[in-house]
Amino acid sequence: MLSLLQTLKQNYQKALLFALYGGIGCLIIALILGEWFLHLTELSPLPQTDQKAVILLIDSSGSMEGGKLEEVKTAAINFINRRDFSKEQLGVINFGETVNIITSLSTNQVQLNQGINSLQALGGTPMAAGIKQAIASLSSTDNNRYILLFTDGMPQSQFQAILAANKARNQSILMIVVATGDADIQYLTRLTGDPNLVFYANSGEIDQGFRQAELAINNQQLLESKTTGNYSLTYSSLRTGGWTAIITLGLSLTLIVAQNHYLHRRLLTIKETFLILIGSTIAGLIAGGIGSSLFTILTNLPNSELIAGVINWGIAGTITFVIINSIRRNIPLKEILIRGFLLGIIAAVALIFTIDYLGDAGILIAGFIVGCGVYYTFYSKGLAWFFGIIVLFSGSWLLLPSVNFSSALEIAIRLIAWTILGAIVALGISYFIPNLQRLRAFLGGSLGGSLASIGFLLMSLILTQFIPIETSLADRLGRLIGAFILGFCIGLMIFWEEERQLQKSIYLLIRWNDQESRKILLGEIPIWLGSSVDAQIALSKTKYPDKFAKIFKAGNQVFFEFHSDYAQAKGIKITQQEWSSSQSRTFDGITLTIVDETR
């Protein structure tokens, strides 16, 4: 471990230093301007309605035969009779042999009671289909929406029921469960997302269970973490894009100022400031706008809960492969990220397509795919069996969002948006780093944005799972931590790629004294010496003209060439000279040496 840290410090000191610069720059501007911008553009809260729409979703499977269903009917009718129909609508759906809408949303108390009395116990437990039908029935109302589920057992497909419950929560529908008999409380808690919304009632106590559920409906408010107005797609995209542009501005300014200071240049020129402002605005609006638009579009897709589940599998696959690779085999990080993510997605898609035919046994297919993927990547049967078995026992858990204030879909959109942002910022910064390959910068920035989103996910887990904190503060801390991680990772990967390129290239070593030296890549783009603010190597204005000379590489040869105006003024006839490797020259007390790492 110590040798690894020493290697990182020796070979990637600049990358680590600039990662800190980038993170701190993003954090400061997010704190000063970003939060102010979000506060300024926040819409006033919409008036909260106390109108409610409640679907009674009742399990009428064969296991409810006998006195159990009659007790449920009595409890449900008592529940209906206690409701205030001036403020709410009720509907009744049952699932057993089939899923039936007994009564659509209504304020007709007599009709609702008649519907309850008509229930008969028959068939299996197609809970997932029942939840989906309840969601569809609630889609026509703007009232606060609730599903009150009663069940005495496990659904036919636990997997599909979780997907359906996720869909309900994604649409801000609160699910409350009254359970009895063989119902699994832990599983039902996964459906509601909150153990306080699951009430178990023994035989003879079902009416009490309904009363507890009634209290939860009366007291629960679905205000989420945002208590603001309704944002249109355009406004939301511009708002998110504006915040991202501010963060990008802080990142770009910090990295370019740090790069100039690193090379003993003027910290910032008017030209650089103008380019940064324009570039940051464009990059922020593109990345933020794409992210916001994708989230709005995807969350309104009919199968958005499936998309969230697939994304969770992809993220789990990525994290798993990174962990295995760190101790098992040295596969390039970019390749391992892609392989892990694709394997997770393929396994999830296979599971979704087989679940209707095989039920929960479809998880066997997913486990087999994961096992094969692990084996053909790391060539270990033990690891293949291990992770294949893990999928069998925990695969459906991956369908649930991992972070309270950031659903799986939000995480994926952040991954896409931050990857795009990292790529754009890196391309822009590469123009200020002479001869840094654009493709290297693009890939490094993309990877930096991706790593930042994963790092943000891990920090969010810590904030929400282990630190008791109110939602509004968690949102702010999440944004600030996200800004720091974004700046850190993008800064790290841009200059990491520069350091990697330096290790296999011909570069210019600049020494100001025995303790301070820097490296600049050589290539077709010339390195200028002079007193101009645009010169990469700044010389004294009293001794040297704005443009004194340039150093460039053509093929495998390095050349030193005086500027034509200087050569003419000094009567220099041979303006271009070849500069051999290891040869040094000194100008204005600065020693320049050509170093060839290609040999």
PDB file of C-alpha atoms in Angstrom, residues 10-288:
ATOM      1  CA  GLN A  10       5.802  10.399  -7.695  1.00  0.00           C
ATOM      2  CA  ASN A  11       4.096   9.815 -11.034  1.00  0.00           C
ATOM      3  CA  TYR A  12       0.749  11.507 -10.569  1.00  0.00           C
ATOM      4  CA  GLN A  13       1.488  14.319  -8.138  1.00  0.00           C
ATOM      5  CA  LYS A  14       0.094  16.954 -10.477  1.00  0.00           C
ATOM      6  CA  ALA A  15      -3.079  14.938 -11.092  1.00  0.00           C
ATOM      7  CA  LEU A  16      -3.768  14.591  -7.361  1.00  0.00           C
ATOM      8  CA  LEU A  17      -2.975  18.257  -6.749  1.00  0.00           C
ATOM      9  CA  PHE A  18      -5.254  19.447  -9.523  1.00  0.00           C
ATOM     10  CA  ALA A  19      -7.984  17.055  -8.389  1.00  0.00           C
ATOM     11  CA  LEU A  20      -8.025  18.903  -5.060  1.00  0.00           C
ATOM     12  CA  TYR A  21      -8.012  22.242  -6.887  1.00  0.00           C
ATOM     13  CA  GLY A  22     -10.970  21.137  -9.017  1.00  0.00           C
ATOM     14  CA  GLY A  23     -12.943  19.813  -6.061  1.00  0.00           C
ATOM     15  CA  ILE A  24     -12.380  22.899  -3.919  1.00  0.00           C
ATOM     16  CA  GLY A  25     -13.165  25.227  -6.828  1.00  0.00           C
ATOM     17  CA  CYS A  26     -16.469  23.484  -7.511  1.00  0.00           C
ATOM     18  CA  LEU A  27     -17.358  23.405  -3.820  1.00  0.00           C
ATOM     19  CA  ILE A  28     -16.698  27.115  -3.296  1.00  0.00           C
ATOM     20  CA  ILE A  29     -18.658  28.289  -6.318  1.00  0.00           C
ATOM     21  CA  ALA A  30     -21.494  25.866  -5.511  1.00  0.00           C
ATOM     22  CA  LEU A  31     -21.681  27.267  -1.996  1.00  0.00           C
ATOM     23  CA  ILE A  32     -21.474  30.923  -3.029  1.00  0.00           C
ATOM     24  CA  LEU A  33     -23.297  31.066  -6.375  1.00  0.00           C
ATOM     25  CA  GLY A  34     -24.905  27.658  -6.918  1.00  0.00           C
ATOM     26  CA  GLU A  35     -27.132  27.659  -3.828  1.00  0.00           C
ATOM     27  CA  TRP A  36     -28.016  31.313  -4.397  1.00  0.00           C
ATOM     28  CA  PHE A  37     -29.018  30.541  -7.991  1.00  0.00           C
ATOM     29  CA  LEU A  38     -31.232  27.625  -6.940  1.00  0.00           C
ATOM     30  CA  HIS A  39     -32.880  29.741  -4.244  1.00  0.00           C
ATOM     31  CA  LEU A  40     -33.435  32.588  -6.711  1.00  0.00           C
ATOM     32  CA  THR A  41     -35.030  30.322  -9.328  1.00  0.00           C
ATOM     33  CA  GLU A  42     -37.108  28.244  -6.914  1.00  0.00           C
ATOM     34  CA  LEU A  43     -40.825  28.517  -7.607  1.00  0.00           C
ATOM     35  CA  SER A  44     -43.264  29.154  -4.794  1.00  0.00           C
ATOM     36  CA  PRO A  45     -44.889  26.040  -3.323  1.00  0.00           C
ATOM     37  CA  LEU A  46     -48.135  24.996  -4.885  1.00  0.00           C
ATOM     38  CA  PRO A  47     -51.130  25.053  -2.541  1.00  0.00           C
ATOM     39  CA  GLN A  48     -51.336  21.656  -0.842  1.00  0.00           C
ATOM     40  CA  THR A  49     -54.668  19.951  -1.189  1.00  0.00           C
ATOM     41  CA  ASP A  50     -56.235  17.845   1.547  1.00  0.00           C
ATOM     42  CA  GLN A  51     -58.297  16.021  -1.066  1.00  0.00           C
ATOM     43  CA  LYS A  52     -57.544  12.295  -1.109  1.00  0.00           C
ATOM     44  CA  ALA A  53     -58.044   9.393  -3.476  1.00  0.00           C
ATOM     45  CA  VAL A  54     -57.776   5.941  -1.889  1.00  0.00           C
ATOM     46  CA  ILE A  55     -57.885   2.562  -3.598  1.00  0.00           C
ATOM     47  CA  LEU A  56     -58.731  -0.393  -1.356  1.00  0.00           C
ATOM     48  CA  LEU A  57     -56.704  -3.222  -2.912  1.00  0.00           C
ATOM     49  CA  ILE A  58     -57.950  -6.452  -1.333  1.00  0.00           C
ATOM     50  CA  ASP A  59     -56.450  -9.924  -1.585  1.00  0.00           C
ATOM     51  CA  SER A  60     -59.338 -12.309  -2.346  1.00  0.00           C
ATOM     52  CA  SER A  61     -57.250 -15.372  -3.165  1.00  0.00           C
ATOM     53  CA  GLY A  62     -58.308 -18.886  -2.177  1.00  0.00           C
ATOM     54  CA  SER A  63     -56.430 -18.623   1.128  1.00  0.00           C
ATOM     55  CA  MET A  64     -58.967 -15.992   2.243  1.00  0.00           C
ATOM     56  CA  GLU A  65     -61.817 -18.532   2.359  1.00  0.00           C
ATOM     57  CA  GLY A  66     -63.818 -18.930   5.521  1.00  0.00           C
ATOM     58  CA  GLY A  67     -64.212 -16.280   8.167  1.00  0.00           C
ATOM     59  CA  LYS A  68     -61.071 -14.371   7.135  1.00  0.00           C
ATOM     60  CA  LEU A  69     -62.635 -12.706   4.082  1.00  0.00           C
ATOM     61  CA  GLU A  70     -65.808 -11.907   6.013  1.00  0.00           C
ATOM     62  CA  GLU A  71     -63.745 -10.179   8.707  1.00  0.00           C
ATOM     63  CA  VAL A  72     -61.936  -8.173   6.033  1.00  0.00           C
ATOM     64  CA  LYS A  73     -65.257  -7.151   4.466  1.00  0.00           C
ATOM     65  CA  THR A  74     -66.507  -5.874   7.824  1.00  0.00           C
ATOM     66  CA  ALA A  75     -63.275  -3.958   8.485  1.00  0.00           C
ATOM     67  CA  ALA A  76     -63.294  -2.445   4.972  1.00  0.00           C
ATOM     68  CA  ILE A  77     -66.934  -1.341   5.252  1.00  0.00           C
ATOM     69  CA  ASN A  78     -66.232   0.248   8.635  1.00  0.00           C
ATOM     70  CA  PHE A  79     -63.272   2.038   7.043  1.00  0.00           C
ATOM     71  CA  ILE A  80     -65.499   3.345   4.232  1.00  0.00           C
ATOM     72  CA  ASN A  81     -68.178   4.512   6.644  1.00  0.00           C
ATOM     73  CA  ARG A  82     -65.640   6.571   8.602  1.00  0.00           C
ATOM     74  CA  ARG A  83     -64.349   8.494   5.569  1.00  0.00           C
ATOM     75  CA  ASP A  84     -65.232  12.122   4.782  1.00  0.00           C
ATOM     76  CA  PHE A  85     -66.508  11.968   1.198  1.00  0.00           C
ATOM     77  CA  SER A  86     -66.532  15.748   0.904  1.00  0.00           C
ATOM     78  CA  LYS A  87     -62.733  15.546   0.802  1.00  0.00           C
ATOM     79  CA  GLU A  88     -61.965  12.189  -0.755  1.00  0.00           C
ATOM     80  CA  GLN A  89     -62.817   9.483  -3.249  1.00  0.00           C
ATOM     81  CA  LEU A  90     -62.555   5.747  -2.695  1.00  0.00           C
ATOM     82  CA  GLY A  91     -62.292   2.804  -5.057  1.00  0.00           C
ATOM     83  CA  VAL A  92     -62.187  -0.973  -4.577  1.00  0.00           C
ATOM     84  CA  ILE A  93     -60.048  -3.468  -6.513  1.00  0.00           C
ATOM     85  CA  ASN A  94     -59.581  -7.136  -5.689  1.00  0.00           C
ATOM     86  CA  PHE A  95     -57.062  -9.706  -6.910  1.00  0.00           C
ATOM     87  CA  GLY A  96     -57.541 -13.455  -6.792  1.00  0.00           C
ATOM     88  CA  GLU A  97     -58.368 -15.596  -9.783  1.00  0.00           C
ATOM     89  CA  THR A  98     -58.301 -12.315 -11.751  1.00  0.00           C
ATOM     90  CA  VAL A  99     -57.885  -8.615 -11.032  1.00  0.00           C
ATOM     91  CA  ASN A 100     -61.216  -6.786 -10.932  1.00  0.00           C
ATOM     92  CA  ILE A 101     -62.235  -3.160 -10.524  1.00  0.00           C
ATOM     93  CA  ILE A 102     -65.124  -3.641  -8.110  1.00  0.00           C
ATOM     94  CA  THR A 103     -65.793   0.094  -7.816  1.00  0.00           C
ATOM     95  CA  SER A 104     -63.898   2.871  -9.572  1.00  0.00           C
ATOM     96  CA  LEU A 105     -63.066   6.071  -7.653  1.00  0.00           C
ATOM     97  CA  SER A 106     -66.342   7.280  -6.213  1.00  0.00           C
ATOM     98  CA  THR A 107     -68.014   9.188  -3.410  1.00  0.00           C
ATOM     99  CA  ASN A 108     -71.018   6.859  -3.432  1.00  0.00           C
ATOM    100  CA  GLN A 109     -70.831   5.169  -0.034  1.00  0.00           C
ATOM    101  CA  VAL A 110     -73.624   2.688  -0.761  1.00  0.00           C
ATOM    102  CA  GLN A 111     -72.037   1.552  -4.024  1.00  0.00           C
ATOM    103  CA  LEU A 112     -68.672   1.082  -2.309  1.00  0.00           C
ATOM    104  CA  ASN A 113     -70.186  -1.031   0.472  1.00  0.00           C
ATOM    105  CA  GLN A 114     -72.052  -3.169  -2.059  1.00  0.00           C
ATOM    106  CA  GLY A 115     -68.805  -3.723  -3.932  1.00  0.00           C
ATOM    107  CA  ILE A 116     -67.060  -4.907  -0.761  1.00  0.00           C
ATOM    108  CA  ASN A 117     -69.892  -7.313   0.039  1.00  0.00           C
ATOM    109  CA  SER A 118     -69.635  -8.865  -3.432  1.00  0.00           C
ATOM    110  CA  LEU A 119     -66.047 -10.110  -2.887  1.00  0.00           C
ATOM    111  CA  GLN A 120     -65.442 -13.874  -3.086  1.00  0.00           C
ATOM    112  CA  ALA A 121     -62.296 -15.861  -2.261  1.00  0.00           C
ATOM    113  CA  LEU A 122     -60.918 -17.643  -5.314  1.00  0.00           C
ATOM    114  CA  GLY A 123     -57.646 -18.244  -7.166  1.00  0.00           C
ATOM    115  CA  GLY A 124     -54.040 -17.193  -6.630  1.00  0.00           C
ATOM    116  CA  THR A 125     -52.314 -13.991  -5.526  1.00  0.00           C
ATOM    117  CA  PRO A 126     -51.530 -11.793  -8.573  1.00  0.00           C
ATOM    118  CA  MET A 127     -50.528  -8.872  -6.363  1.00  0.00           C
ATOM    119  CA  ALA A 128     -48.356  -7.183  -9.005  1.00  0.00           C
ATOM    120  CA  ALA A 129     -51.251  -6.976 -11.457  1.00  0.00           C
ATOM    121  CA  GLY A 130     -53.462  -5.623  -8.680  1.00  0.00           C
ATOM    122  CA  ILE A 131     -50.988  -2.868  -7.812  1.00  0.00           C
ATOM    123  CA  LYS A 132     -50.666  -1.912 -11.484  1.00  0.00           C
ATOM    124  CA  GLN A 133     -54.445  -1.685 -11.815  1.00  0.00           C
ATOM    125  CA  ALA A 134     -54.625   0.491  -8.690  1.00  0.00           C
ATOM    126  CA  ILE A 135     -51.995   2.829 -10.166  1.00  0.00           C
ATOM    127  CA  ALA A 136     -53.984   3.071 -13.389  1.00  0.00           C
ATOM    128  CA  SER A 137     -57.179   3.850 -11.461  1.00  0.00           C
ATOM    129  CA  LEU A 138     -55.429   6.671  -9.578  1.00  0.00           C
ATOM    130  CA  SER A 139     -53.888   8.205 -12.695  1.00  0.00           C
ATOM    131  CA  SER A 140     -56.975  10.296 -13.453  1.00  0.00           C
ATOM    132  CA  THR A 141     -56.936  12.329 -10.226  1.00  0.00           C
ATOM    133  CA  ASP A 142     -54.761  15.176  -8.932  1.00  0.00           C
ATOM    134  CA  ASN A 143     -55.658  14.445  -5.302  1.00  0.00           C
ATOM    135  CA  ASN A 144     -53.187  12.975  -2.820  1.00  0.00           C
ATOM    136  CA  ARG A 145     -53.153   9.310  -3.825  1.00  0.00           C
ATOM    137  CA  TYR A 146     -53.044   6.184  -1.660  1.00  0.00           C
ATOM    138  CA  ILE A 147     -53.209   2.432  -2.094  1.00  0.00           C
ATOM    139  CA  LEU A 148     -54.415   0.546   0.987  1.00  0.00           C
ATOM    140  CA  LEU A 149     -53.398  -3.068   0.378  1.00  0.00           C
ATOM    141  CA  PHE A 150     -54.729  -5.980   2.391  1.00  0.00           C
ATOM    142  CA  THR A 151     -53.091  -9.406   1.992  1.00  0.00           C
ATOM    143  CA  ASP A 152     -52.613 -12.648   3.893  1.00  0.00           C
ATOM    144  CA  GLY A 153     -49.689 -14.142   1.953  1.00  0.00           C
ATOM    145  CA  MET A 154     -46.942 -13.784  -0.629  1.00  0.00           C
ATOM    146  CA  PRO A 155     -47.570 -12.706  -4.234  1.00  0.00           C
ATOM    147  CA  GLN A 156     -47.224 -15.098  -7.135  1.00  0.00           C
ATOM    148  CA  SER A 157     -44.183 -13.105  -8.272  1.00  0.00           C
ATOM    149  CA  GLN A 158     -42.274 -11.203  -5.607  1.00  0.00           C
ATOM    150  CA  PHE A 159     -40.118  -9.694  -8.325  1.00  0.00           C
ATOM    151  CA  GLN A 160     -43.000  -8.201 -10.310  1.00  0.00           C
ATOM    152  CA  ALA A 161     -44.745  -6.943  -7.178  1.00  0.00           C
ATOM    153  CA  ILE A 162     -41.612  -5.012  -6.205  1.00  0.00           C
ATOM    154  CA  LEU A 163     -41.461  -3.477  -9.679  1.00  0.00           C
ATOM    155  CA  ALA A 164     -45.106  -2.449  -9.431  1.00  0.00           C
ATOM    156  CA  ALA A 165     -44.585  -0.967  -5.953  1.00  0.00           C
ATOM    157  CA  ASN A 166     -41.574   0.976  -7.243  1.00  0.00           C
ATOM    158  CA  LYS A 167     -43.748   2.378  -9.995  1.00  0.00           C
ATOM    159  CA  ALA A 168     -46.312   3.533  -7.445  1.00  0.00           C
ATOM    160  CA  ARG A 169     -43.668   5.320  -5.359  1.00  0.00           C
ATOM    161  CA  ASN A 170     -42.135   6.897  -8.460  1.00  0.00           C
ATOM    162  CA  GLN A 171     -45.564   8.399  -9.167  1.00  0.00           C
ATOM    163  CA  SER A 172     -45.904   9.714  -5.584  1.00  0.00           C
ATOM    164  CA  ILE A 173     -48.552   7.173  -4.632  1.00  0.00           C
ATOM    165  CA  LEU A 174     -48.337   6.171  -0.984  1.00  0.00           C
ATOM    166  CA  MET A 175     -48.789   2.466  -0.346  1.00  0.00           C
ATOM    167  CA  ILE A 176     -50.019   1.260   3.053  1.00  0.00           C
ATOM    168  CA  VAL A 177     -50.374  -2.428   3.909  1.00  0.00           C
ATOM    169  CA  VAL A 178     -52.547  -4.297   6.386  1.00  0.00           C
ATOM    170  CA  ALA A 179     -51.311  -7.883   6.646  1.00  0.00           C
ATOM    171  CA  THR A 180     -52.450 -11.050   8.330  1.00  0.00           C
ATOM    172  CA  GLY A 181     -51.841 -14.794   8.180  1.00  0.00           C
ATOM    173  CA  ASP A 182     -48.659 -15.887   6.396  1.00  0.00           C
ATOM    174  CA  ALA A 183     -47.789 -12.442   5.044  1.00  0.00           C
ATOM    175  CA  ASP A 184     -44.057 -11.607   5.214  1.00  0.00           C
ATOM    176  CA  ILE A 185     -43.671  -8.260   6.997  1.00  0.00           C
ATOM    177  CA  GLN A 186     -40.100  -7.728   5.775  1.00  0.00           C
ATOM    178  CA  TYR A 187     -41.141  -8.267   2.178  1.00  0.00           C
ATOM    179  CA  LEU A 188     -44.160  -5.975   2.525  1.00  0.00           C
ATOM    180  CA  THR A 189     -41.877  -3.307   3.991  1.00  0.00           C
ATOM    181  CA  ARG A 190     -39.938  -3.438   0.743  1.00  0.00           C
ATOM    182  CA  LEU A 191     -43.181  -2.703  -1.093  1.00  0.00           C
ATOM    183  CA  THR A 192     -44.038   0.350   1.001  1.00  0.00           C
ATOM    184  CA  GLY A 193     -40.457   1.542   1.503  1.00  0.00           C
ATOM    185  CA  ASP A 194     -41.299   2.342   5.132  1.00  0.00           C
ATOM    186  CA  PRO A 195     -41.837  -0.121   8.021  1.00  0.00           C
ATOM    187  CA  ASN A 196     -44.207   2.376   9.644  1.00  0.00           C
ATOM    188  CA  LEU A 197     -46.647   1.835   6.776  1.00  0.00           C
ATOM    189  CA  VAL A 198     -47.051  -1.926   7.330  1.00  0.00           C
ATOM    190  CA  PHE A 199     -49.560  -3.090   9.969  1.00  0.00           C
ATOM    191  CA  TYR A 200     -49.918  -6.735  10.959  1.00  0.00           C
ATOM    192  CA  ALA A 201     -53.230  -7.900  12.390  1.00  0.00           C
ATOM    193  CA  ASN A 202     -54.032 -11.317  13.798  1.00  0.00           C
ATOM    194  CA  SER A 203     -57.379 -12.958  13.168  1.00  0.00           C
ATOM    195  CA  GLY A 204     -60.033 -10.958  15.001  1.00  0.00           C
ATOM    196  CA  GLU A 205     -57.913  -7.776  14.916  1.00  0.00           C
ATOM    197  CA  ILE A 206     -58.181  -6.861  11.232  1.00  0.00           C
ATOM    198  CA  ASP A 207     -60.500  -3.932  11.950  1.00  0.00           C
ATOM    199  CA  GLN A 208     -57.812  -2.509  14.254  1.00  0.00           C
ATOM    200  CA  GLY A 209     -55.285  -2.913  11.445  1.00  0.00           C
ATOM    201  CA  PHE A 210     -57.511  -0.866   9.130  1.00  0.00           C
ATOM    202  CA  ARG A 211     -57.843   1.819  11.816  1.00  0.00           C
ATOM    203  CA  GLN A 212     -54.044   2.070  12.091  1.00  0.00           C
ATOM    204  CA  ALA A 213     -53.798   2.350   8.311  1.00  0.00           C
ATOM    205  CA  GLU A 214     -56.456   5.061   8.423  1.00  0.00           C
ATOM    206  CA  LEU A 215     -54.346   7.094  10.853  1.00  0.00           C
ATOM    207  CA  ALA A 216     -51.380   6.769   8.502  1.00  0.00           C
ATOM    208  CA  ILE A 217     -53.466   8.063   5.597  1.00  0.00           C
ATOM    209  CA  ASN A 218     -54.755  10.981   7.633  1.00  0.00           C
ATOM    210  CA  ASN A 219     -51.324  11.979   8.941  1.00  0.00           C
ATOM    211  CA  GLN A 220     -49.049  11.228   5.977  1.00  0.00           C
ATOM    212  CA  GLN A 221     -48.102  13.989   3.546  1.00  0.00           C
ATOM    213  CA  LEU A 222     -46.406  13.205   0.275  1.00  0.00           C
ATOM    214  CA  LEU A 223     -44.365  16.383  -0.056  1.00  0.00           C
ATOM    215  CA  GLU A 224     -41.148  14.555  -1.008  1.00  0.00           C
ATOM    216  CA  SER A 225     -37.908  16.479  -0.570  1.00  0.00           C
ATOM    217  CA  LYS A 226     -39.055  19.370  -2.720  1.00  0.00           C
ATOM    218  CA  THR A 227     -41.774  21.663  -1.472  1.00  0.00           C
ATOM    219  CA  THR A 228     -41.716  23.923  -4.489  1.00  0.00           C
ATOM    220  CA  GLY A 229     -43.893  24.669  -7.450  1.00  0.00           C
ATOM    221  CA  ASN A 230     -44.431  22.536 -10.502  1.00  0.00           C
ATOM    222  CA  TYR A 231     -41.520  22.950 -12.928  1.00  0.00           C
ATOM    223  CA  SER A 232     -42.083  22.624 -16.660  1.00  0.00           C
ATOM    224  CA  LEU A 233     -39.592  20.603 -18.696  1.00  0.00           C
ATOM    225  CA  THR A 234     -38.093  23.764 -20.224  1.00  0.00           C
ATOM    226  CA  TYR A 235     -37.822  25.602 -16.912  1.00  0.00           C
ATOM    227  CA  SER A 236     -36.415  22.567 -15.121  1.00  0.00           C
ATOM    228  CA  SER A 237     -33.835  22.005 -17.877  1.00  0.00           C
ATOM    229  CA  LEU A 238     -32.730  25.648 -17.806  1.00  0.00           C
ATOM    230  CA  ARG A 239     -32.574  25.668 -14.009  1.00  0.00           C
ATOM    231  CA  THR A 240     -30.529  22.472 -13.823  1.00  0.00           C
ATOM    232  CA  GLY A 241     -28.395  23.616 -16.737  1.00  0.00           C
ATOM    233  CA  GLY A 242     -27.777  26.966 -15.048  1.00  0.00           C
ATOM    234  CA  TRP A 243     -26.594  25.302 -11.836  1.00  0.00           C
ATOM    235  CA  THR A 244     -24.380  22.940 -13.809  1.00  0.00           C
ATOM    236  CA  ALA A 245     -22.960  25.885 -15.775  1.00  0.00           C
ATOM    237  CA  ILE A 246     -22.049  27.617 -12.507  1.00  0.00           C
ATOM    238  CA  ILE A 247     -20.284  24.476 -11.265  1.00  0.00           C
ATOM    239  CA  THR A 248     -18.501  24.116 -14.607  1.00  0.00           C
ATOM    240  CA  LEU A 249     -17.399  27.742 -14.404  1.00  0.00           C
ATOM    241  CA  GLY A 250     -15.854  27.151 -10.987  1.00  0.00           C
ATOM    242  CA  LEU A 251     -14.142  23.973 -12.175  1.00  0.00           C
ATOM    243  CA  SER A 252     -12.764  25.507 -15.372  1.00  0.00           C
ATOM    244  CA  LEU A 253     -11.583  28.711 -13.692  1.00  0.00           C
ATOM    245  CA  THR A 254      -9.858  26.790 -10.923  1.00  0.00           C
ATOM    246  CA  LEU A 255      -8.089  24.334 -13.215  1.00  0.00           C
ATOM    247  CA  ILE A 256      -6.908  26.954 -15.703  1.00  0.00           C
ATOM    248  CA  VAL A 257      -5.735  29.366 -12.991  1.00  0.00           C
ATOM    249  CA  ALA A 258      -3.958  26.471 -11.289  1.00  0.00           C
ATOM    250  CA  GLN A 259      -2.363  25.403 -14.592  1.00  0.00           C
ATOM    251  CA  ASN A 260      -1.123  28.948 -15.246  1.00  0.00           C
ATOM    252  CA  HIS A 261       0.219  29.278 -11.705  1.00  0.00           C
ATOM    253  CA  TYR A 262       1.836  25.867 -12.064  1.00  0.00           C
ATOM    254  CA  LEU A 263       3.764  27.148 -15.110  1.00  0.00           C
ATOM    255  CA  HIS A 264       4.575  30.570 -13.550  1.00  0.00           C
ATOM    256  CA  ARG A 265       2.295  32.350 -15.998  1.00  0.00           C
ATOM    257  CA  ARG A 266      -0.194  35.132 -15.507  1.00  0.00           C
ATOM    258  CA  LEU A 267      -3.106  33.600 -13.612  1.00  0.00           C
ATOM    259  CA  LEU A 268      -5.861  34.549 -16.041  1.00  0.00           C
ATOM    260  CA  THR A 269      -6.094  36.607 -19.198  1.00  0.00           C
ATOM    261  CA  ILE A 270      -9.129  38.412 -20.588  1.00  0.00           C
ATOM    262  CA  LYS A 271      -9.189  35.986 -23.507  1.00  0.00           C
ATOM    263  CA  GLU A 272      -9.141  32.965 -21.196  1.00  0.00           C
ATOM    264  CA  THR A 273     -11.879  34.464 -19.013  1.00  0.00           C
ATOM    265  CA  PHE A 274     -14.114  35.049 -22.036  1.00  0.00           C
ATOM    266  CA  LEU A 275     -13.550  31.531 -23.358  1.00  0.00           C
ATOM    267  CA  ILE A 276     -14.234  30.010 -19.932  1.00  0.00           C
ATOM    268  CA  LEU A 277     -17.491  31.942 -19.505  1.00  0.00           C
ATOM    269  CA  ILE A 278     -18.782  30.953 -22.934  1.00  0.00           C
ATOM    270  CA  GLY A 279     -17.563  27.361 -22.715  1.00  0.00           C
ATOM    271  CA  SER A 280     -18.858  26.800 -19.173  1.00  0.00           C
ATOM    272  CA  THR A 281     -22.286  28.130 -20.058  1.00  0.00           C
ATOM    273  CA  ILE A 282     -22.539  25.885 -23.110  1.00  0.00           C
ATOM    274  CA  ALA A 283     -21.189  22.808 -21.297  1.00  0.00           C
ATOM    275  CA  GLY A 284     -23.441  23.338 -18.283  1.00  0.00           C
ATOM    276  CA  LEU A 285     -26.587  23.909 -20.315  1.00  0.00           C
ATOM    277  CA  ILE A 286     -25.887  20.877 -22.501  1.00  0.00           C
ATOM    278  CA  ALA A 287     -25.095  18.474 -19.651  1.00  0.00           C
ATOM    279  CA  GLY A 288     -27.662  19.829 -17.197  1.00  0.00           C
TER     280      GLY A 288
END
